[in-house]
């Protein structure tokens, strides 16, 4: 629905925010979502807003520190190959698991 109403930037933001939630616990999952968000942003021509850069860089650093660099880069590449619907499904699944951990 978000794509139909032209909210592509918001959708990419949501993928990135979800990845941020996963950064320390499941960094490779986060890398996949960041890779997908990056590819989606490139396709729609919507760069990340400056206001989001600081949190993004912090979360990215956290995730990279918690994983093997080669595995992180591979997961990012896999994410870049996902179409938006696949990435959104993964994000929703990850959020469900994330929420279950706190129940």
PDB file of N, CA and C in Angstrom:
ATOM      1  N   UNK A   1       0.825  -1.175   0.000  1.00  0.00           N
ATOM      2  CA  UNK A   1       0.000   0.000   0.000  1.00  0.00           C
ATOM      3  C   UNK A   1       0.882   1.256   0.000  1.00  0.00           C
ATOM      4  N   UNK A   2       1.949   1.224   0.788  1.00  0.00           N
ATOM      5  CA  UNK A   2       2.826   2.378   0.861  1.00  0.00           C
ATOM      6  C   UNK A   2       3.422   2.736  -0.485  1.00  0.00           C
ATOM      7  N   UNK A   3       3.749   1.733  -1.261  1.00  0.00           N
ATOM      8  CA  UNK A   3       4.302   2.015  -2.594  1.00  0.00           C
ATOM      9  C   UNK A   3       3.250   2.645  -3.483  1.00  0.00           C
ATOM     10  N   UNK A   4       2.012   2.207  -3.358  1.00  0.00           N
ATOM     11  CA  UNK A   4       0.942   2.764  -4.194  1.00  0.00           C
ATOM     12  C   UNK A   4       0.677   4.229  -3.899  1.00  0.00           C
ATOM     13  N   UNK A   5       0.894   4.641  -2.678  1.00  0.00           N
ATOM     14  CA  UNK A   5       0.634   6.040  -2.349  1.00  0.00           C
ATOM     15  C   UNK A   5       1.904   6.889  -2.386  1.00  0.00           C
ATOM     16  N   UNK A   6       2.997   6.319  -2.859  1.00  0.00           N
ATOM     17  CA  UNK A   6       4.230   7.077  -3.015  1.00  0.00           C
ATOM     18  C   UNK A   6       5.012   7.290  -1.736  1.00  0.00           C
ATOM     19  N   UNK A   7       4.921   6.355  -0.816  1.00  0.00           N
ATOM     20  CA  UNK A   7       5.630   6.475   0.458  1.00  0.00           C
ATOM     21  C   UNK A   7       6.887   5.611   0.486  1.00  0.00           C
ATOM     22  N   UNK A   8       7.571   5.536  -0.637  1.00  0.00           N
ATOM     23  CA  UNK A   8       8.748   4.689  -0.734  1.00  0.00           C
ATOM     24  C   UNK A   8       9.827   5.019   0.268  1.00  0.00           C
ATOM     25  N   UNK A   9      10.067   6.298   0.512  1.00  0.00           N
ATOM     26  CA  UNK A   9      11.094   6.703   1.479  1.00  0.00           C
ATOM     27  C   UNK A   9      10.739   6.191   2.877  1.00  0.00           C
ATOM     28  N   UNK A  10       9.478   6.279   3.241  1.00  0.00           N
ATOM     29  CA  UNK A  10       9.025   5.803   4.551  1.00  0.00           C
ATOM     30  C   UNK A  10       9.215   4.290   4.652  1.00  0.00           C
ATOM     31  N   UNK A  11       8.932   3.579   3.585  1.00  0.00           N
ATOM     32  CA  UNK A  11       9.100   2.124   3.592  1.00  0.00           C
ATOM     33  C   UNK A  11      10.571   1.749   3.776  1.00  0.00           C
ATOM     34  N   UNK A  12      11.465   2.450   3.100  1.00  0.00           N
ATOM     35  CA  UNK A  12      12.899   2.196   3.264  1.00  0.00           C
ATOM     36  C   UNK A  12      13.323   2.520   4.703  1.00  0.00           C
ATOM     37  N   UNK A  13      12.800   3.620   5.249  1.00  0.00           N
ATOM     38  CA  UNK A  13      13.090   3.970   6.643  1.00  0.00           C
ATOM     39  C   UNK A  13      12.678   2.850   7.588  1.00  0.00           C
ATOM     40  N   UNK A  14      11.520   2.258   7.340  1.00  0.00           N
ATOM     41  CA  UNK A  14      11.037   1.182   8.202  1.00  0.00           C
ATOM     42  C   UNK A  14      11.943  -0.045   8.147  1.00  0.00           C
ATOM     43  N   UNK A  15      12.424  -0.375   6.960  1.00  0.00           N
ATOM     44  CA  UNK A  15      13.378  -1.484   6.859  1.00  0.00           C
ATOM     45  C   UNK A  15      14.636  -1.174   7.665  1.00  0.00           C
ATOM     46  N   UNK A  16      15.130   0.052   7.537  1.00  0.00           N
ATOM     47  CA  UNK A  16      16.347   0.443   8.252  1.00  0.00           C
ATOM     48  C   UNK A  16      16.134   0.475   9.761  1.00  0.00           C
ATOM     49  N   UNK A  17      14.999   0.960  10.201  1.00  0.00           N
ATOM     50  CA  UNK A  17      14.713   0.988  11.640  1.00  0.00           C
ATOM     51  C   UNK A  17      14.588  -0.423  12.199  1.00  0.00           C
ATOM     52  N   UNK A  18      13.964  -1.310  11.425  1.00  0.00           N
ATOM     53  CA  UNK A  18      13.865  -2.709  11.852  1.00  0.00           C
ATOM     54  C   UNK A  18      15.256  -3.316  11.958  1.00  0.00           C
ATOM     55  N   UNK A  19      16.095  -3.051  10.976  1.00  0.00           N
ATOM     56  CA  UNK A  19      17.475  -3.548  11.022  1.00  0.00           C
ATOM     57  C   UNK A  19      18.187  -3.021  12.262  1.00  0.00           C
ATOM     58  N   UNK A  20      17.946  -1.766  12.602  1.00  0.00           N
ATOM     59  CA  UNK A  20      18.564  -1.199  13.799  1.00  0.00           C
ATOM     60  C   UNK A  20      18.174  -1.932  15.068  1.00  0.00           C
ATOM     61  N   UNK A  21      16.920  -2.356  15.144  1.00  0.00           N
ATOM     62  CA  UNK A  21      16.461  -3.130  16.299  1.00  0.00           C
ATOM     63  C   UNK A  21      17.180  -4.473  16.399  1.00  0.00           C
ATOM     64  N   UNK A  22      17.562  -5.001  15.251  1.00  0.00           N
ATOM     65  CA  UNK A  22      18.177  -6.329  15.190  1.00  0.00           C
ATOM     66  C   UNK A  22      19.702  -6.286  15.237  1.00  0.00           C
ATOM     67  N   UNK A  23      20.278  -5.101  15.209  1.00  0.00           N
ATOM     68  CA  UNK A  23      21.718  -4.925  15.018  1.00  0.00           C
ATOM     69  C   UNK A  23      22.587  -5.716  15.986  1.00  0.00           C
ATOM     70  N   UNK A  24      22.280  -5.707  17.259  1.00  0.00           N
ATOM     71  CA  UNK A  24      23.155  -6.393  18.210  1.00  0.00           C
ATOM     72  C   UNK A  24      22.811  -7.864  18.385  1.00  0.00           C
ATOM     73  N   UNK A  25      21.535  -8.222  18.251  1.00  0.00           N
ATOM     74  CA  UNK A  25      21.119  -9.613  18.480  1.00  0.00           C
ATOM     75  C   UNK A  25      21.247 -10.511  17.268  1.00  0.00           C
ATOM     76  N   UNK A  26      20.878 -10.008  16.117  1.00  0.00           N
ATOM     77  CA  UNK A  26      20.946 -10.783  14.874  1.00  0.00           C
ATOM     78  C   UNK A  26      21.514  -9.890  13.766  1.00  0.00           C
ATOM     79  N   UNK A  27      22.817  -9.620  13.857  1.00  0.00           N
ATOM     80  CA  UNK A  27      23.422  -8.656  12.933  1.00  0.00           C
ATOM     81  C   UNK A  27      23.357  -9.053  11.462  1.00  0.00           C
ATOM     82  N   UNK A  28      23.369 -10.338  11.159  1.00  0.00           N
ATOM     83  CA  UNK A  28      23.316 -10.733   9.753  1.00  0.00           C
ATOM     84  C   UNK A  28      21.914 -10.521   9.183  1.00  0.00           C
ATOM     85  N   UNK A  29      20.922 -10.687  10.004  1.00  0.00           N
ATOM     86  CA  UNK A  29      19.549 -10.376   9.592  1.00  0.00           C
ATOM     87  C   UNK A  29      19.438  -8.871   9.335  1.00  0.00           C
ATOM     88  N   UNK A  30      20.038  -8.094  10.225  1.00  0.00           N
ATOM     89  CA  UNK A  30      20.050  -6.638  10.052  1.00  0.00           C
ATOM     90  C   UNK A  30      20.736  -6.264   8.744  1.00  0.00           C
ATOM     91  N   UNK A  31      21.848  -6.906   8.455  1.00  0.00           N
ATOM     92  CA  UNK A  31      22.587  -6.610   7.216  1.00  0.00           C
ATOM     93  C   UNK A  31      21.725  -6.880   5.991  1.00  0.00           C
ATOM     94  N   UNK A  32      20.963  -7.960   6.015  1.00  0.00           N
ATOM     95  CA  UNK A  32      20.075  -8.260   4.882  1.00  0.00           C
ATOM     96  C   UNK A  32      19.056  -7.143   4.680  1.00  0.00           C
ATOM     97  N   UNK A  33      18.473  -6.673   5.773  1.00  0.00           N
ATOM     98  CA  UNK A  33      17.471  -5.616   5.671  1.00  0.00           C
ATOM     99  C   UNK A  33      18.102  -4.297   5.225  1.00  0.00           C
ATOM    100  N   UNK A  34      19.280  -3.981   5.731  1.00  0.00           N
ATOM    101  CA  UNK A  34      19.958  -2.764   5.282  1.00  0.00           C
ATOM    102  C   UNK A  34      20.313  -2.840   3.801  1.00  0.00           C
ATOM    103  N   UNK A  35      20.766  -4.016   3.385  1.00  0.00           N
ATOM    104  CA  UNK A  35      21.068  -4.191   1.967  1.00  0.00           C
ATOM    105  C   UNK A  35      19.831  -4.002   1.109  1.00  0.00           C
ATOM    106  N   UNK A  36      18.716  -4.549   1.555  1.00  0.00           N
ATOM    107  CA  UNK A  36      17.454  -4.401   0.820  1.00  0.00           C
ATOM    108  C   UNK A  36      17.013  -2.942   0.790  1.00  0.00           C
ATOM    109  N   UNK A  37      17.130  -2.261   1.927  1.00  0.00           N
ATOM    110  CA  UNK A  37      16.738  -0.849   1.987  1.00  0.00           C
ATOM    111  C   UNK A  37      17.613  -0.002   1.070  1.00  0.00           C
ATOM    112  N   UNK A  38      18.908  -0.280   1.070  1.00  0.00           N
ATOM    113  CA  UNK A  38      19.821   0.475   0.207  1.00  0.00           C
ATOM    114  C   UNK A  38      19.445   0.292  -1.264  1.00  0.00           C
ATOM    115  N   UNK A  39      19.215  -0.946  -1.669  1.00  0.00           N
ATOM    116  CA  UNK A  39      18.848  -1.220  -3.068  1.00  0.00           C
ATOM    117  C   UNK A  39      17.516  -0.566  -3.417  1.00  0.00           C
ATOM    118  N   UNK A  40      16.564  -0.617  -2.497  1.00  0.00           N
ATOM    119  CA  UNK A  40      15.255  -0.012  -2.738  1.00  0.00           C
ATOM    120  C   UNK A  40      15.387   1.507  -2.868  1.00  0.00           C
ATOM    121  N   UNK A  41      16.166   2.103  -1.987  1.00  0.00           N
ATOM    122  CA  UNK A  41      16.387   3.552  -2.071  1.00  0.00           C
ATOM    123  C   UNK A  41      16.998   3.928  -3.428  1.00  0.00           C
ATOM    124  N   UNK A  42      17.943   3.139  -3.891  1.00  0.00           N
ATOM    125  CA  UNK A  42      18.567   3.416  -5.185  1.00  0.00           C
ATOM    126  C   UNK A  42      17.549   3.311  -6.315  1.00  0.00           C
ATOM    127  N   UNK A  43      16.694   2.290  -6.258  1.00  0.00           N
ATOM    128  CA  UNK A  43      15.690   2.106  -7.307  1.00  0.00           C
ATOM    129  C   UNK A  43      14.694   3.248  -7.372  1.00  0.00           C
ATOM    130  N   UNK A  44      14.301   3.776  -6.208  1.00  0.00           N
ATOM    131  CA  UNK A  44      13.279   4.819  -6.206  1.00  0.00           C
ATOM    132  C   UNK A  44      13.873   6.222  -6.146  1.00  0.00           C
ATOM    133  N   UNK A  45      15.188   6.319  -6.029  1.00  0.00           N
ATOM    134  CA  UNK A  45      15.829   7.630  -5.981  1.00  0.00           C
ATOM    135  C   UNK A  45      15.525   8.406  -4.717  1.00  0.00           C
ATOM    136  N   UNK A  46      15.585   7.730  -3.570  1.00  0.00           N
ATOM    137  CA  UNK A  46      15.255   8.358  -2.291  1.00  0.00           C
ATOM    138  C   UNK A  46      16.387   8.141  -1.283  1.00  0.00           C
ATOM    139  N   UNK A  47      17.381   9.013  -1.281  1.00  0.00           N
ATOM    140  CA  UNK A  47      18.478   8.841  -0.324  1.00  0.00           C
ATOM    141  C   UNK A  47      18.002   8.992   1.122  1.00  0.00           C
ATOM    142  N   UNK A  48      18.778   8.437   2.020  1.00  0.00           N
ATOM    143  CA  UNK A  48      18.458   8.534   3.446  1.00  0.00           C
ATOM    144  C   UNK A  48      18.538   9.998   3.878  1.00  0.00           C
ATOM    145  N   UNK A  49      17.597  10.391   4.703  1.00  0.00           N
ATOM    146  CA  UNK A  49      17.598  11.754   5.218  1.00  0.00           C
ATOM    147  C   UNK A  49      18.749  11.939   6.204  1.00  0.00           C
ATOM    148  N   UNK A  50      19.302  13.130   6.212  1.00  0.00           N
ATOM    149  CA  UNK A  50      20.435  13.451   7.075  1.00  0.00           C
ATOM    150  C   UNK A  50      20.128  13.179   8.542  1.00  0.00           C
ATOM    151  N   UNK A  51      18.925  13.464   8.973  1.00  0.00           N
ATOM    152  CA  UNK A  51      18.538  13.285  10.366  1.00  0.00           C
ATOM    153  C   UNK A  51      18.637  11.818  10.808  1.00  0.00           C
ATOM    154  N   UNK A  52      18.551  10.887   9.878  1.00  0.00           N
ATOM    155  CA  UNK A  52      18.606   9.460  10.206  1.00  0.00           C
ATOM    156  C   UNK A  52      20.030   8.902  10.205  1.00  0.00           C
ATOM    157  N   UNK A  53      20.974   9.645   9.680  1.00  0.00           N
ATOM    158  CA  UNK A  53      22.336   9.145   9.495  1.00  0.00           C
ATOM    159  C   UNK A  53      23.028   8.725  10.793  1.00  0.00           C
ATOM    160  N   UNK A  54      22.883   9.502  11.843  1.00  0.00           N
ATOM    161  CA  UNK A  54      23.588   9.216  13.090  1.00  0.00           C
ATOM    162  C   UNK A  54      23.160   7.870  13.685  1.00  0.00           C
ATOM    163  N   UNK A  55      21.850   7.658  13.820  1.00  0.00           N
ATOM    164  CA  UNK A  55      21.357   6.381  14.344  1.00  0.00           C
ATOM    165  C   UNK A  55      21.770   5.226  13.445  1.00  0.00           C
ATOM    166  N   UNK A  56      21.659   5.437  12.151  1.00  0.00           N
ATOM    167  CA  UNK A  56      22.028   4.408  11.179  1.00  0.00           C
ATOM    168  C   UNK A  56      23.501   4.021  11.346  1.00  0.00           C
ATOM    169  N   UNK A  57      24.379   5.009  11.412  1.00  0.00           N
ATOM    170  CA  UNK A  57      25.813   4.726  11.546  1.00  0.00           C
ATOM    171  C   UNK A  57      26.114   4.000  12.861  1.00  0.00           C
ATOM    172  N   UNK A  58      25.440   4.400  13.932  1.00  0.00           N
ATOM    173  CA  UNK A  58      25.628   3.735  15.221  1.00  0.00           C
ATOM    174  C   UNK A  58      25.188   2.274  15.145  1.00  0.00           C
ATOM    175  N   UNK A  59      23.996   2.043  14.607  1.00  0.00           N
ATOM    176  CA  UNK A  59      23.470   0.681  14.501  1.00  0.00           C
ATOM    177  C   UNK A  59      24.339  -0.173  13.576  1.00  0.00           C
ATOM    178  N   UNK A  60      24.794   0.410  12.490  1.00  0.00           N
ATOM    179  CA  UNK A  60      25.649  -0.301  11.541  1.00  0.00           C
ATOM    180  C   UNK A  60      26.956  -0.718  12.212  1.00  0.00           C
ATOM    181  N   UNK A  61      27.545   0.186  12.969  1.00  0.00           N
ATOM    182  CA  UNK A  61      28.784  -0.115  13.685  1.00  0.00           C
ATOM    183  C   UNK A  61      28.564  -1.251  14.682  1.00  0.00           C
ATOM    184  N   UNK A  62      27.443  -1.196  15.397  1.00  0.00           N
ATOM    185  CA  UNK A  62      27.106  -2.247  16.368  1.00  0.00           C
ATOM    186  C   UNK A  62      26.991  -3.599  15.688  1.00  0.00           C
ATOM    187  N   UNK A  63      26.267  -3.642  14.574  1.00  0.00           N
ATOM    188  CA  UNK A  63      26.058  -4.905  13.860  1.00  0.00           C
ATOM    189  C   UNK A  63      27.361  -5.446  13.283  1.00  0.00           C
ATOM    190  N   UNK A  64      28.162  -4.574  12.710  1.00  0.00           N
ATOM    191  CA  UNK A  64      29.451  -5.021  12.148  1.00  0.00           C
ATOM    192  C   UNK A  64      30.353  -5.587  13.241  1.00  0.00           C
ATOM    193  N   UNK A  65      30.359  -4.955  14.407  1.00  0.00           N
ATOM    194  CA  UNK A  65      31.191  -5.430  15.510  1.00  0.00           C
ATOM    195  C   UNK A  65      30.733  -6.784  16.041  1.00  0.00           C
ATOM    196  N   UNK A  66      29.465  -7.092  15.857  1.00  0.00           N
ATOM    197  CA  UNK A  66      28.894  -8.335  16.388  1.00  0.00           C
ATOM    198  C   UNK A  66      28.925  -9.481  15.376  1.00  0.00           C
ATOM    199  N   UNK A  67      29.563  -9.264  14.230  1.00  0.00           N
ATOM    200  CA  UNK A  67      29.557 -10.320  13.217  1.00  0.00           C
ATOM    201  C   UNK A  67      30.889 -10.383  12.475  1.00  0.00           C
ATOM    202  N   UNK A  68      31.048 -11.450  11.742  1.00  0.00           N
ATOM    203  CA  UNK A  68      32.211 -11.640  10.874  1.00  0.00           C
ATOM    204  C   UNK A  68      32.055 -10.718   9.663  1.00  0.00           C
ATOM    205  N   UNK A  69      33.098  -9.955   9.302  1.00  0.00           N
ATOM    206  CA  UNK A  69      32.985  -9.018   8.175  1.00  0.00           C
ATOM    207  C   UNK A  69      32.568  -9.674   6.859  1.00  0.00           C
ATOM    208  N   UNK A  70      33.092 -10.849   6.579  1.00  0.00           N
ATOM    209  CA  UNK A  70      32.759 -11.528   5.332  1.00  0.00           C
ATOM    210  C   UNK A  70      31.285 -11.948   5.335  1.00  0.00           C
ATOM    211  N   UNK A  71      30.833 -12.487   6.452  1.00  0.00           N
ATOM    212  CA  UNK A  71      29.434 -12.900   6.557  1.00  0.00           C
ATOM    213  C   UNK A  71      28.502 -11.699   6.496  1.00  0.00           C
ATOM    214  N   UNK A  72      28.906 -10.596   7.127  1.00  0.00           N
ATOM    215  CA  UNK A  72      28.092  -9.389   7.109  1.00  0.00           C
ATOM    216  C   UNK A  72      27.935  -8.884   5.677  1.00  0.00           C
ATOM    217  N   UNK A  73      29.047  -8.794   4.954  1.00  0.00           N
ATOM    218  CA  UNK A  73      28.999  -8.323   3.565  1.00  0.00           C
ATOM    219  C   UNK A  73      28.182  -9.253   2.681  1.00  0.00           C
ATOM    220  N   UNK A  74      28.291 -10.560   2.923  1.00  0.00           N
ATOM    221  CA  UNK A  74      27.508 -11.525   2.142  1.00  0.00           C
ATOM    222  C   UNK A  74      26.012 -11.352   2.421  1.00  0.00           C
ATOM    223  N   UNK A  75      25.657 -11.158   3.687  1.00  0.00           N
ATOM    224  CA  UNK A  75      24.247 -10.961   4.039  1.00  0.00           C
ATOM    225  C   UNK A  75      23.723  -9.674   3.410  1.00  0.00           C
ATOM    226  N   UNK A  76      24.529  -8.630   3.404  1.00  0.00           N
ATOM    227  CA  UNK A  76      24.143  -7.355   2.786  1.00  0.00           C
ATOM    228  C   UNK A  76      23.850  -7.573   1.302  1.00  0.00           C
ATOM    229  N   UNK A  77      24.717  -8.330   0.631  1.00  0.00           N
ATOM    230  CA  UNK A  77      24.527  -8.609  -0.797  1.00  0.00           C
ATOM    231  C   UNK A  77      23.255  -9.395  -1.059  1.00  0.00           C
ATOM    232  N   UNK A  78      22.965 -10.363  -0.204  1.00  0.00           N
ATOM    233  CA  UNK A  78      21.724 -11.127  -0.332  1.00  0.00           C
ATOM    234  C   UNK A  78      20.540 -10.182  -0.194  1.00  0.00           C
ATOM    235  N   UNK A  79      20.606  -9.280   0.763  1.00  0.00           N
ATOM    236  CA  UNK A  79      19.532  -8.312   0.963  1.00  0.00           C
ATOM    237  C   UNK A  79      19.325  -7.422  -0.247  1.00  0.00           C
ATOM    238  N   UNK A  80      20.405  -7.033  -0.906  1.00  0.00           N
ATOM    239  CA  UNK A  80      20.287  -6.179  -2.082  1.00  0.00           C
ATOM    240  C   UNK A  80      19.540  -6.866  -3.222  1.00  0.00           C
ATOM    241  N   UNK A  81      19.558  -8.177  -3.224  1.00  0.00           N
ATOM    242  CA  UNK A  81      18.884  -8.929  -4.288  1.00  0.00           C
ATOM    243  C   UNK A  81      17.398  -9.162  -3.994  1.00  0.00           C
ATOM    244  N   UNK A  82      16.959  -8.864  -2.767  1.00  0.00           N
ATOM    245  CA  UNK A  82      15.553  -9.063  -2.421  1.00  0.00           C
ATOM    246  C   UNK A  82      14.702  -7.972  -3.060  1.00  0.00           C
ATOM    247  N   UNK A  83      13.501  -8.348  -3.482  1.00  0.00           N
ATOM    248  CA  UNK A  83      12.596  -7.280  -3.897  1.00  0.00           C
ATOM    249  C   UNK A  83      11.947  -6.728  -2.622  1.00  0.00           C
ATOM    250  N   UNK A  84      11.260  -5.612  -2.740  1.00  0.00           N
ATOM    251  CA  UNK A  84      10.755  -4.974  -1.534  1.00  0.00           C
ATOM    252  C   UNK A  84       9.805  -5.874  -0.758  1.00  0.00           C
ATOM    253  N   UNK A  85       8.932  -6.598  -1.442  1.00  0.00           N
ATOM    254  CA  UNK A  85       7.974  -7.459  -0.747  1.00  0.00           C
ATOM    255  C   UNK A  85       8.681  -8.536   0.065  1.00  0.00           C
ATOM    256  N   UNK A  86       9.732  -9.114  -0.498  1.00  0.00           N
ATOM    257  CA  UNK A  86      10.494 -10.124   0.241  1.00  0.00           C
ATOM    258  C   UNK A  86      11.132  -9.506   1.483  1.00  0.00           C
ATOM    259  N   UNK A  87      11.715  -8.331   1.309  1.00  0.00           N
ATOM    260  CA  UNK A  87      12.361  -7.661   2.442  1.00  0.00           C
ATOM    261  C   UNK A  87      11.337  -7.304   3.519  1.00  0.00           C
ATOM    262  N   UNK A  88      10.176  -6.834   3.098  1.00  0.00           N
ATOM    263  CA  UNK A  88       9.133  -6.486   4.063  1.00  0.00           C
ATOM    264  C   UNK A  88       8.669  -7.725   4.825  1.00  0.00           C
ATOM    265  N   UNK A  89       8.528  -8.844   4.124  1.00  0.00           N
ATOM    266  CA  UNK A  89       8.144 -10.089   4.795  1.00  0.00           C
ATOM    267  C   UNK A  89       9.198 -10.487   5.829  1.00  0.00           C
ATOM    268  N   UNK A  90      10.478 -10.365   5.460  1.00  0.00           N
ATOM    269  CA  UNK A  90      11.549 -10.700   6.399  1.00  0.00           C
ATOM    270  C   UNK A  90      11.533  -9.765   7.607  1.00  0.00           C
ATOM    271  N   UNK A  91      11.297  -8.479   7.357  1.00  0.00           N
ATOM    272  CA  UNK A  91      11.252  -7.514   8.454  1.00  0.00           C
ATOM    273  C   UNK A  91      10.110  -7.833   9.410  1.00  0.00           C
ATOM    274  N   UNK A  92       8.940  -8.160   8.863  1.00  0.00           N
ATOM    275  CA  UNK A  92       7.796  -8.500   9.717  1.00  0.00           C
ATOM    276  C   UNK A  92       8.062  -9.774  10.510  1.00  0.00           C
ATOM    277  N   UNK A  93       8.681 -10.748   9.870  1.00  0.00           N
ATOM    278  CA  UNK A  93       9.028 -11.993  10.565  1.00  0.00           C
ATOM    279  C   UNK A  93      10.022 -11.703  11.688  1.00  0.00           C
ATOM    280  N   UNK A  94      11.022 -10.890  11.389  1.00  0.00           N
ATOM    281  CA  UNK A  94      12.032 -10.550  12.390  1.00  0.00           C
ATOM    282  C   UNK A  94      11.418  -9.788  13.556  1.00  0.00           C
ATOM    283  N   UNK A  95      10.515  -8.874  13.252  1.00  0.00           N
ATOM    284  CA  UNK A  95       9.855  -8.123  14.324  1.00  0.00           C
ATOM    285  C   UNK A  95       9.014  -9.040  15.199  1.00  0.00           C
ATOM    286  N   UNK A  96       8.378 -10.034  14.574  1.00  0.00           N
ATOM    287  CA  UNK A  96       7.619 -11.003  15.354  1.00  0.00           C
ATOM    288  C   UNK A  96       8.503 -11.779  16.298  1.00  0.00           C
ATOM    289  N   UNK A  97       9.664 -12.192  15.824  1.00  0.00           N
ATOM    290  CA  UNK A  97      10.628 -12.908  16.674  1.00  0.00           C
ATOM    291  C   UNK A  97      11.187 -11.996  17.751  1.00  0.00           C
ATOM    292  N   UNK A  98      11.446 -10.755  17.387  1.00  0.00           N
ATOM    293  CA  UNK A  98      11.991  -9.765  18.322  1.00  0.00           C
ATOM    294  C   UNK A  98      10.995  -9.536  19.451  1.00  0.00           C
ATOM    295  N   UNK A  99       9.736  -9.366  19.085  1.00  0.00           N
ATOM    296  CA  UNK A  99       8.695  -9.149  20.085  1.00  0.00           C
ATOM    297  C   UNK A  99       8.506 -10.362  20.983  1.00  0.00           C
ATOM    298  N   UNK A 100       8.607 -11.562  20.404  1.00  0.00           N
ATOM    299  CA  UNK A 100       8.428 -12.782  21.171  1.00  0.00           C
ATOM    300  C   UNK A 100       9.512 -12.926  22.234  1.00  0.00           C
ATOM    301  N   UNK A 101      10.703 -12.400  21.941  1.00  0.00           N
ATOM    302  CA  UNK A 101      11.803 -12.500  22.899  1.00  0.00           C
ATOM    303  C   UNK A 101      11.529 -11.698  24.165  1.00  0.00           C
ATOM    304  N   UNK A 102      10.634 -10.711  24.077  1.00  0.00           N
ATOM    305  CA  UNK A 102      10.319  -9.873  25.227  1.00  0.00           C
ATOM    306  C   UNK A 102       8.995 -10.237  25.881  1.00  0.00           C
ATOM    307  N   UNK A 103       8.351 -11.291  25.397  1.00  0.00           N
ATOM    308  CA  UNK A 103       7.058 -11.691  25.971  1.00  0.00           C
ATOM    309  C   UNK A 103       7.230 -12.533  27.205  1.00  0.00           C
TER     310      UNK A 103
END
